Coordinates of N, CA and C in Angstrom, one line a residue:
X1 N 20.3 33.6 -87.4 CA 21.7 33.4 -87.6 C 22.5 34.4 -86.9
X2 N 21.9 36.1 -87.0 CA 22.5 36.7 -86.4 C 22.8 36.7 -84.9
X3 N 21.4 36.4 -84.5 CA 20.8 36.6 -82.8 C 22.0 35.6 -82.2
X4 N 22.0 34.2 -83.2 CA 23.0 33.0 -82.1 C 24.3 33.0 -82.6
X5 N 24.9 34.3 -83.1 CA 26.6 34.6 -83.4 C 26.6 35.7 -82.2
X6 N 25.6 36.6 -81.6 CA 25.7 37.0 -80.5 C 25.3 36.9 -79.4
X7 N 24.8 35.8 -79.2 CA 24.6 35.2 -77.8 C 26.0 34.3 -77.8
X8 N 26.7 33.6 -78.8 CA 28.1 33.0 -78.4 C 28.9 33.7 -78.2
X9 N 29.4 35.4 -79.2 CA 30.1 36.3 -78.5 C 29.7 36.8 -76.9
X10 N 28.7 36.5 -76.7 CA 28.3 36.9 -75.3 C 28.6 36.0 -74.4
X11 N 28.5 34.9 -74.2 CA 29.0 33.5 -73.8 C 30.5 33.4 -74.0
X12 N 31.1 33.9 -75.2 CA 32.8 33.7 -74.8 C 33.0 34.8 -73.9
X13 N 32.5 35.6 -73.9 CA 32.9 37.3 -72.7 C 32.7 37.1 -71.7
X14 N 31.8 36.1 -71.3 CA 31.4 36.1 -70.1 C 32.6 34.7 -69.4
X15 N 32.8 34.3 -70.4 CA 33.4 33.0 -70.1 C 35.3 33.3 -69.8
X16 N 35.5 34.3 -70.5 CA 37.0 35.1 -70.4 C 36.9 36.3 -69.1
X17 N 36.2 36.7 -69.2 CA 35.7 37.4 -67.6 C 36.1 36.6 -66.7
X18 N 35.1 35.5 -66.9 CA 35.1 34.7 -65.2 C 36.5 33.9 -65.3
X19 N 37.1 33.9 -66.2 CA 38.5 32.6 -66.1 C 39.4 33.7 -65.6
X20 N 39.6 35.7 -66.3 CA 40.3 36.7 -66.0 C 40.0 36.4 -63.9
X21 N 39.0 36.7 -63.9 CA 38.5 37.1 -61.9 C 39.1 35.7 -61.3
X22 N 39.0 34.7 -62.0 CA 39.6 33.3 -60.8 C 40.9 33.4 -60.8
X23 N 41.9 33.9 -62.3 CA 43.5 34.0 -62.0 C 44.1 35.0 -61.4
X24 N 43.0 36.1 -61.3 CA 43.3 37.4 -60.5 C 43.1 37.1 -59.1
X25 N 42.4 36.5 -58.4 CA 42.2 36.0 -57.3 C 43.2 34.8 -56.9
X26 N 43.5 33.8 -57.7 CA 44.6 33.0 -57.4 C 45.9 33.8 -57.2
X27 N 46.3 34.6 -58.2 CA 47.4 35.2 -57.9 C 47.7 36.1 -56.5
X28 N 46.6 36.9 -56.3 CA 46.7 37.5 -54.9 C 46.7 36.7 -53.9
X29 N 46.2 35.4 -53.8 CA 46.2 34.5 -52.8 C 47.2 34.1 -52.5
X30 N 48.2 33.5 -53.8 CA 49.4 33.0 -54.0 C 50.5 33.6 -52.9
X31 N 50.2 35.4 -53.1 CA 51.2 36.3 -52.7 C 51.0 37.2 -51.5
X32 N 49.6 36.4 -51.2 CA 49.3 37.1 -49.7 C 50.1 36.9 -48.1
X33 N 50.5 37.5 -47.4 CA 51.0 37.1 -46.2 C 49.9 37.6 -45.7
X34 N 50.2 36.5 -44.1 CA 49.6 36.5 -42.7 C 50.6 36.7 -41.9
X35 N 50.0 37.9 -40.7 CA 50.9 38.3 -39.7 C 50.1 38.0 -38.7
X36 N 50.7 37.3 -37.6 CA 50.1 36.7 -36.4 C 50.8 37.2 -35.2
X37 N 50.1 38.4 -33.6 CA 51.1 38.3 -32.9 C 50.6 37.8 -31.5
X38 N 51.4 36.8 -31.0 CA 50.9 36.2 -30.4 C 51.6 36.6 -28.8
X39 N 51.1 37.2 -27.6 CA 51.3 37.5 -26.5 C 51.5 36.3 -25.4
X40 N 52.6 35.9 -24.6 CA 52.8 35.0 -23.6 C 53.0 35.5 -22.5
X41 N 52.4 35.5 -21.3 CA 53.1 35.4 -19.6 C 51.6 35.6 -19.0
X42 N 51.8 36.3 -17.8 CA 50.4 36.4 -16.9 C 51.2 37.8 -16.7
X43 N 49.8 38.4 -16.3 CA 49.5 39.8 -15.6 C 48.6 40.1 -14.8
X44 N 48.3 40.7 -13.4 CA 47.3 40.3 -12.4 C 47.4 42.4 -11.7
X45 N 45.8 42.7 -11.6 CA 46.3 44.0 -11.2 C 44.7 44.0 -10.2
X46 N 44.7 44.4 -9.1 CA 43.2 45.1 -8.6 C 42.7 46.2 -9.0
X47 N 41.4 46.1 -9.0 CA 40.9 47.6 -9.7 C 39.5 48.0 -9.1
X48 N 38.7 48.5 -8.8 CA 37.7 48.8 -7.7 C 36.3 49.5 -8.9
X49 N 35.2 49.0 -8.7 CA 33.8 49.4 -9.7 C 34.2 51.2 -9.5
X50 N 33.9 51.6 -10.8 CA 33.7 53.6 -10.8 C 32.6 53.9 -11.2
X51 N 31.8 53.0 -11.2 CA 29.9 53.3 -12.0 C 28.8 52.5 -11.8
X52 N 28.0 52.6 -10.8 CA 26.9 51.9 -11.3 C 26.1 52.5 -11.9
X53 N 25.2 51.3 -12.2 CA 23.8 51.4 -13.2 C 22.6 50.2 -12.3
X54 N 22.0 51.4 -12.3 CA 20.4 50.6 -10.9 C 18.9 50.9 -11.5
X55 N 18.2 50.6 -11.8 CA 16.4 50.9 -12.2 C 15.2 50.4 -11.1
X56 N 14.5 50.9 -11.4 CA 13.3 50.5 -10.6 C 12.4 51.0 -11.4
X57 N 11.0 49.9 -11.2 CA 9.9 50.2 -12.2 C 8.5 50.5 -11.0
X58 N 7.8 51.7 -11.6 CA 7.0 51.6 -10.7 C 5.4 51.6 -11.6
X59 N 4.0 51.2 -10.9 CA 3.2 51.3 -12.1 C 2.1 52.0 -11.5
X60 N 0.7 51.7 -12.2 CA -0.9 52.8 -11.7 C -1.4 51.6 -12.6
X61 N -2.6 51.5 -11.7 CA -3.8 50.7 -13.1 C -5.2 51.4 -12.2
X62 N -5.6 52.0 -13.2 CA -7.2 52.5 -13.2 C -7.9 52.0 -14.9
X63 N -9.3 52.3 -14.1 CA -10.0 51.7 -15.6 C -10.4 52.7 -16.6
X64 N -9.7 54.1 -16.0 CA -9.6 55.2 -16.9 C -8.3 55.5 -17.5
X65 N -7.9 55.8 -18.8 CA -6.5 55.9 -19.2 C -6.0 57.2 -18.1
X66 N -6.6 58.0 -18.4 CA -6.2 59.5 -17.8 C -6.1 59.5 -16.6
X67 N -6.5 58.7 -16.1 CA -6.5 58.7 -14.3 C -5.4 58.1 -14.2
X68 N -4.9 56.8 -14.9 CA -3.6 56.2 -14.6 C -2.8 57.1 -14.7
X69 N -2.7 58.0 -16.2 CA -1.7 58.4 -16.3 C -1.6 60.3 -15.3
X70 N -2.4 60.2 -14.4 CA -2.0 61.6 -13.6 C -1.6 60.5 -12.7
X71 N -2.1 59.6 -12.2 CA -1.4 59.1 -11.0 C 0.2 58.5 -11.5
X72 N 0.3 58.6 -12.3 CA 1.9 57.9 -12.6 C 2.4 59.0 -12.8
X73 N 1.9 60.3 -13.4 CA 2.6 61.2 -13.2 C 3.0 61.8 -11.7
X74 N 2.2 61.6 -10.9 CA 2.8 62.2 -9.3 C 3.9 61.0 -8.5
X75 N 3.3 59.7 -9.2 CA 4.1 58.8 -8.8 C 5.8 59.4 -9.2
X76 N 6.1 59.4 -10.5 CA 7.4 60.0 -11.3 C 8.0 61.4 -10.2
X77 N 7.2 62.2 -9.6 CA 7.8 63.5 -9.1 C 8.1 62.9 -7.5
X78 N 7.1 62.2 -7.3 CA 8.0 61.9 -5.9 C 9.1 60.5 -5.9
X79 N 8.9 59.9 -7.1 CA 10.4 59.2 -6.9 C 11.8 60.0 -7.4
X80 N 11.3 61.2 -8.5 CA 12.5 62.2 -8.6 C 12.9 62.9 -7.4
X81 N 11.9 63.2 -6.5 CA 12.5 64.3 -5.5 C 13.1 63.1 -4.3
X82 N 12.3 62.2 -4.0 CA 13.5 60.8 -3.6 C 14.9 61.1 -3.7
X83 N 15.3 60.1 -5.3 CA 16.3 60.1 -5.7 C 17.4 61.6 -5.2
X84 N 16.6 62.5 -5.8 CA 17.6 63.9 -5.4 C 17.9 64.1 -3.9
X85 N 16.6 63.5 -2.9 CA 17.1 63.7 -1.5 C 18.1 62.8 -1.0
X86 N 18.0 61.6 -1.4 CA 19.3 61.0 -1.5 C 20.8 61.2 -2.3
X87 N 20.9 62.5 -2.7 CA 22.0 63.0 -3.4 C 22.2 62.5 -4.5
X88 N 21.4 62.1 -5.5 CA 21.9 61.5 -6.8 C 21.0 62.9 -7.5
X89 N 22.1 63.1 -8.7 CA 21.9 64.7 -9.7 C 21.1 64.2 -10.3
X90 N 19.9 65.0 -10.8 CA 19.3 65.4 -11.4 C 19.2 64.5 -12.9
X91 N 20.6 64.8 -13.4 CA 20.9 65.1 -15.2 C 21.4 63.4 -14.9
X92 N 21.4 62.2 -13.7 CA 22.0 61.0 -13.4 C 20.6 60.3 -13.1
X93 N 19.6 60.9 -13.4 CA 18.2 60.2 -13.4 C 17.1 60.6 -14.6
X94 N 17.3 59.2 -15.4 CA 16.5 59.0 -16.4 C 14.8 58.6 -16.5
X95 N 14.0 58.8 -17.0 CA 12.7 58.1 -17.0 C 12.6 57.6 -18.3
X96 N 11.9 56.3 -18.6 CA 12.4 55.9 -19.9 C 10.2 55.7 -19.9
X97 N 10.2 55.9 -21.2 CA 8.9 55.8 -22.0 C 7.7 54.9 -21.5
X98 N 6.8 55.3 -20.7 CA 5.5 55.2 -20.2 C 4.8 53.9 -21.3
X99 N 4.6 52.3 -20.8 CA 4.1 51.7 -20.9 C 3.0 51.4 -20.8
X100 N 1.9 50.9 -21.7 CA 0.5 51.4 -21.3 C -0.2 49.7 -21.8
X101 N -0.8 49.1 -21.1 CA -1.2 47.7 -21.5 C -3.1 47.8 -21.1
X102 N -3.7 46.9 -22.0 CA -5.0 46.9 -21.3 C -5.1 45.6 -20.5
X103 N -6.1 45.6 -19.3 CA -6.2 44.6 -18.8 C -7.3 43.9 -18.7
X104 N -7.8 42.0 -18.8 CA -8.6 41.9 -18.9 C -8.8 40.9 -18.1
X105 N -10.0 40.8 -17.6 CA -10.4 39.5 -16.5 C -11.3 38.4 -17.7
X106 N -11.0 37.0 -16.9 CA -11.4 36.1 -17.4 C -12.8 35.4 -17.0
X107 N -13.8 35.5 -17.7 CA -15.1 34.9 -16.8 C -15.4 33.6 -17.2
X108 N -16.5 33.3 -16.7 CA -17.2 31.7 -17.5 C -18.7 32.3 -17.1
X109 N -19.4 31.6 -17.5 CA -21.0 32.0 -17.6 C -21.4 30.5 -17.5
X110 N -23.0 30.7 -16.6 CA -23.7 29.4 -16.5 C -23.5 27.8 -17.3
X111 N -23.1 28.0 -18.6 CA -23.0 27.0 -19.4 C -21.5 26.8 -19.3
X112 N -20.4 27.2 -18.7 CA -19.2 27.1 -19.2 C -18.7 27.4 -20.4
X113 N -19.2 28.5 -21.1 CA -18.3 28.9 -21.8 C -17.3 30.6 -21.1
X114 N -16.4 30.6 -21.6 CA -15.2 31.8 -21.4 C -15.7 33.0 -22.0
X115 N -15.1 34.1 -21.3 CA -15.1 35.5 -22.0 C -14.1 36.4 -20.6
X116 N -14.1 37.0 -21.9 CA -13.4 38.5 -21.1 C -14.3 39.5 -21.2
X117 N -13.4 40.4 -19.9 CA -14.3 41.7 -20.0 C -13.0 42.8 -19.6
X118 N -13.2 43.9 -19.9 CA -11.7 45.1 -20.3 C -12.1 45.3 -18.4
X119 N -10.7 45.5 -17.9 CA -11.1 45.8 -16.3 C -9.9 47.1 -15.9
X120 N -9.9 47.6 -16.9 CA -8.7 49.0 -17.0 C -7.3 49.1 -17.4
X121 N -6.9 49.9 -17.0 CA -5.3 50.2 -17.9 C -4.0 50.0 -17.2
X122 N -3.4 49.6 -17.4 CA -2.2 49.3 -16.4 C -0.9 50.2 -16.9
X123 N -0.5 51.2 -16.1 CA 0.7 52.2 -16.8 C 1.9 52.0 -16.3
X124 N 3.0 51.4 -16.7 CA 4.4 51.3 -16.2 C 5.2 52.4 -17.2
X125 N 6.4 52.5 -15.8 CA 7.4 53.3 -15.7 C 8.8 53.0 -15.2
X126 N 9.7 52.8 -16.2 CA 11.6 52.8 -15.5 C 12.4 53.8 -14.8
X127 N 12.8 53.9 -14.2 CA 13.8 55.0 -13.7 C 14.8 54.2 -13.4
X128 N 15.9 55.0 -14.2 CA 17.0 54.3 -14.2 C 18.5 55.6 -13.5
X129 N 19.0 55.2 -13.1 CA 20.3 55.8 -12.6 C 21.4 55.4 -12.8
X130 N 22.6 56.3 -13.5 CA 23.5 56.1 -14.2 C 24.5 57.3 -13.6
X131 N 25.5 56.4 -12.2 CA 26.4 57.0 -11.1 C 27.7 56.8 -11.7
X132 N 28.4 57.7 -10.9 CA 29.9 57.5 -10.5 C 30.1 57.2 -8.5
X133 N 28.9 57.9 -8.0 CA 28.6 57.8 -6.7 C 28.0 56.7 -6.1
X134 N 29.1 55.3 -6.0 CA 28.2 53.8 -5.5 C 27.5 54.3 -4.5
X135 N 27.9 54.8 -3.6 CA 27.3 54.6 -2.1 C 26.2 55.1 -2.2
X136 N 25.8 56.3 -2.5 CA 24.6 57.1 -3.0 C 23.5 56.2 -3.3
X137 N 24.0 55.5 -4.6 CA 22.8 54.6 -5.7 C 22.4 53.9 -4.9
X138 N 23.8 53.0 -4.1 CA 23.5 51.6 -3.4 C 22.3 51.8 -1.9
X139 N 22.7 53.1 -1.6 CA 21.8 53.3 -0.1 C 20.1 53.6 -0.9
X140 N 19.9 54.2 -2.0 CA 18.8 54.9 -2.7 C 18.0 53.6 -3.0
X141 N 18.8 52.6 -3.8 CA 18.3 51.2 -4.0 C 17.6 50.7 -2.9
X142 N 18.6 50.5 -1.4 CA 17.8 49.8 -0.8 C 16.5 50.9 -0.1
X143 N 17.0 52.0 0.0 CA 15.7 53.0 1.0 C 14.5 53.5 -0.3
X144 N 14.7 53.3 -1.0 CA 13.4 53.4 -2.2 C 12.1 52.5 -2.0
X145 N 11.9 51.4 -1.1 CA 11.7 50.6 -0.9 C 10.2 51.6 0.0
X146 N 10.7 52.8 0.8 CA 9.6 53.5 1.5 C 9.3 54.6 1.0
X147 N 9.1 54.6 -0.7 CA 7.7 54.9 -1.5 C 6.7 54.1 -1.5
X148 N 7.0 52.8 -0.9 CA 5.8 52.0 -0.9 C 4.5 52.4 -0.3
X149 N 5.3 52.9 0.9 CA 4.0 53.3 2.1 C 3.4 54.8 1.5
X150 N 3.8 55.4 0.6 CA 3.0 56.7 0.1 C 2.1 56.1 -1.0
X151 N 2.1 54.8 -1.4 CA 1.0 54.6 -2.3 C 1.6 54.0 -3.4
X152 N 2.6 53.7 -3.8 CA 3.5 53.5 -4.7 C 3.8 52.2 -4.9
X153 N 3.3 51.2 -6.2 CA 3.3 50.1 -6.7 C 4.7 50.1 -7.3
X154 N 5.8 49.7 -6.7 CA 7.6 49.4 -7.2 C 8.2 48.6 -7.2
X155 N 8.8 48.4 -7.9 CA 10.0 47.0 -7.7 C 11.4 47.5 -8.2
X156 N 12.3 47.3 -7.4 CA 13.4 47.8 -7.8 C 14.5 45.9 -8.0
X157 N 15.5 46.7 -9.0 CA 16.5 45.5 -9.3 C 17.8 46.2 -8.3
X158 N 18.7 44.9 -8.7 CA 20.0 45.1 -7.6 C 20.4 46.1 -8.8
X159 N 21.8 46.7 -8.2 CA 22.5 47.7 -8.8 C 23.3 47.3 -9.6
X160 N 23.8 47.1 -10.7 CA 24.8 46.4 -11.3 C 26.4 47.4 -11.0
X161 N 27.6 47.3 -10.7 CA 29.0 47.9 -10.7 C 29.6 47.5 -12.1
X162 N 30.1 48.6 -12.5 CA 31.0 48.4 -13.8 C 32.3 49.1 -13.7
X163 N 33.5 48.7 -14.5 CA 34.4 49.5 -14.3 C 34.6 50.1 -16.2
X164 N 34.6 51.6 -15.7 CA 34.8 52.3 -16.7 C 36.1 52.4 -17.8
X165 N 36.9 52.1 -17.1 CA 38.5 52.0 -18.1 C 38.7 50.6 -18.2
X166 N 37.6 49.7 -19.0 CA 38.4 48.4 -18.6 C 39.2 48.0 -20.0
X167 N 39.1 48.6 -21.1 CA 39.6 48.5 -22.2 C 41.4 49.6 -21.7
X168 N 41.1 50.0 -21.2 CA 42.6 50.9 -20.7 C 43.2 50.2 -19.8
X169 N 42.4 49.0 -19.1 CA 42.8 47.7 -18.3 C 43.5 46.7 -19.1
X170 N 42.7 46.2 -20.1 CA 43.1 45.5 -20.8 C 44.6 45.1 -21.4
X171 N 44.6 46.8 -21.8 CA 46.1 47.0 -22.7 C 47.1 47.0 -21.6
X172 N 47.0 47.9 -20.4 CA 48.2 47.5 -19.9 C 48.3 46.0 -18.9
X173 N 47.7 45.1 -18.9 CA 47.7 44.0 -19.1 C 48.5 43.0 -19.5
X174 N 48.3 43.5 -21.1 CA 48.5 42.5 -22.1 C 50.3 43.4 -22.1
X175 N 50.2 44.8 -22.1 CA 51.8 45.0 -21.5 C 52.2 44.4 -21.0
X176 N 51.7 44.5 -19.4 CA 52.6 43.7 -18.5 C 52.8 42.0 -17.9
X177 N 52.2 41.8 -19.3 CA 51.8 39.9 -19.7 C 53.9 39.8 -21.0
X178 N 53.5 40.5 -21.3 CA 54.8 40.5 -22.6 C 56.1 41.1 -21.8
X179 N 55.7 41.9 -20.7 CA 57.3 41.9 -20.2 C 58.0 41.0 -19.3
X180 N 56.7 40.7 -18.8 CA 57.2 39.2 -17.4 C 57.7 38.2 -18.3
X181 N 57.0 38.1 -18.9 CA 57.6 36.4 -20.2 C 58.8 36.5 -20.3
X182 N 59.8 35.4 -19.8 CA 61.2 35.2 -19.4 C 61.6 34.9 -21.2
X183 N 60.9 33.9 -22.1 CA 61.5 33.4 -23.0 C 61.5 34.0 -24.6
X184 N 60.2 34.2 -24.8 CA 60.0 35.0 -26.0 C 59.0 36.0 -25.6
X185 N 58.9 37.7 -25.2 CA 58.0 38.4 -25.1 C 56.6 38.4 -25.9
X186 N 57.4 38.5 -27.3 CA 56.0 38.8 -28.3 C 56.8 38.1 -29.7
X187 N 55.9 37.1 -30.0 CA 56.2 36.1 -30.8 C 55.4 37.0 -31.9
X188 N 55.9 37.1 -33.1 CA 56.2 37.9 -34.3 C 56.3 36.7 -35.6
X189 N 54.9 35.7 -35.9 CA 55.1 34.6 -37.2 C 54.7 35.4 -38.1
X190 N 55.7 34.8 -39.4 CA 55.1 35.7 -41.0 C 55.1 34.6 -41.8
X191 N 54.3 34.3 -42.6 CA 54.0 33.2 -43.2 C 53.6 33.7 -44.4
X192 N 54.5 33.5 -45.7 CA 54.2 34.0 -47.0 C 54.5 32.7 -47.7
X193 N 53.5 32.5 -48.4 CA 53.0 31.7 -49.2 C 53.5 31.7 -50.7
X194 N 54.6 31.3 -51.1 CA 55.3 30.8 -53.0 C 54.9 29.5 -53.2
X195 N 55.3 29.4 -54.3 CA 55.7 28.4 -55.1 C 56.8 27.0 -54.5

């Protein structure tokens, strides 16, 4: 008798709670405004790339781990001294974390059945460069191309251009979009919600 006079006080509490939280929420709903501002005209400005970003990957496969990785290590010093002979700094050339995969050949045997056998290690490497100096990256991109002939397994991507202030583009933009507008600059709705 006792246990189910307080499980029903517990059930009305819970039940006055949840009716309190849905008229507390109705009412703020009721009395909430929305502010909307809405921008009209065109704006048109040129602006010229201030940064690229360029990589190239180079690799080693021997069927020794350690052999790969001394030859990817000499590989790394002469694409750094590269890059620097082509005037790109130092602290504008990254190497990003030494990839290491095993590799395996696929056989068949007299009867046609398959197998593998481990045929060495394959070690890749990114180098990436992150300019303010296009001409530099863009000439290094294409002349990187004769590390090949010193031994050098590489592939390089094109350079991507970015413009660094494009958020400081944007805004005066969207300025000079609200001042050309002959009719309404900057449309200002407020919509408040009564009874």
């Amino acid at each position: 008798m006792k246990s189910s006079s307080i499980i029903v006080s517990v059930i009305v509490s819970v039940a006055v709670l949840f009716t309190a939280w849905i008229l507390g929420n109705a009412y703020r709903y009721k009395y909430k405004s929305t502010q909307t501002i809405t921008v009209n005209g065109n704006a048109k400005k040129d602006f010229e790339s201030d940064l690229v970003k360029w990589n190239a990957t180079f690799s080693r496969k021997n069927f020794e781990l350690s052999a790969a990785s001394a030859q990817l290590a000499t590989d790394r010093d002469l694409v750094r001294d590269f890059l620097v002979q082509q005037g790109i700094k130092v602290d504008e050339i990254r190497f990003e974390a030494v990839n290491i995969a095993k590799d395996f050949e696929y056989h068949t045997d007299g009867k046609g059945n398959g197998y593998n056998t481990f045929s060495g290690y394959t070690l890749s490497q990114t180098v990436s460069v992150e300019s303010r100096d296009l001409n530099k990256v863009d000439n290094a991109s294409r002349e990187i191309s004769t590390l090949i002939s010193k031994g050098i397994e590489l592939s390089s991507s094109t350079p991507n251009y970015y413009y660094s202030k494009l958020e400081d583009l944007k805004l005066e933009l969207i300025s000079q979009a609200s001042k050309m507008h002959t009719n309404v600059p900057t449309i200002l709705r407020r919509n408040q919600m009564r009874d």
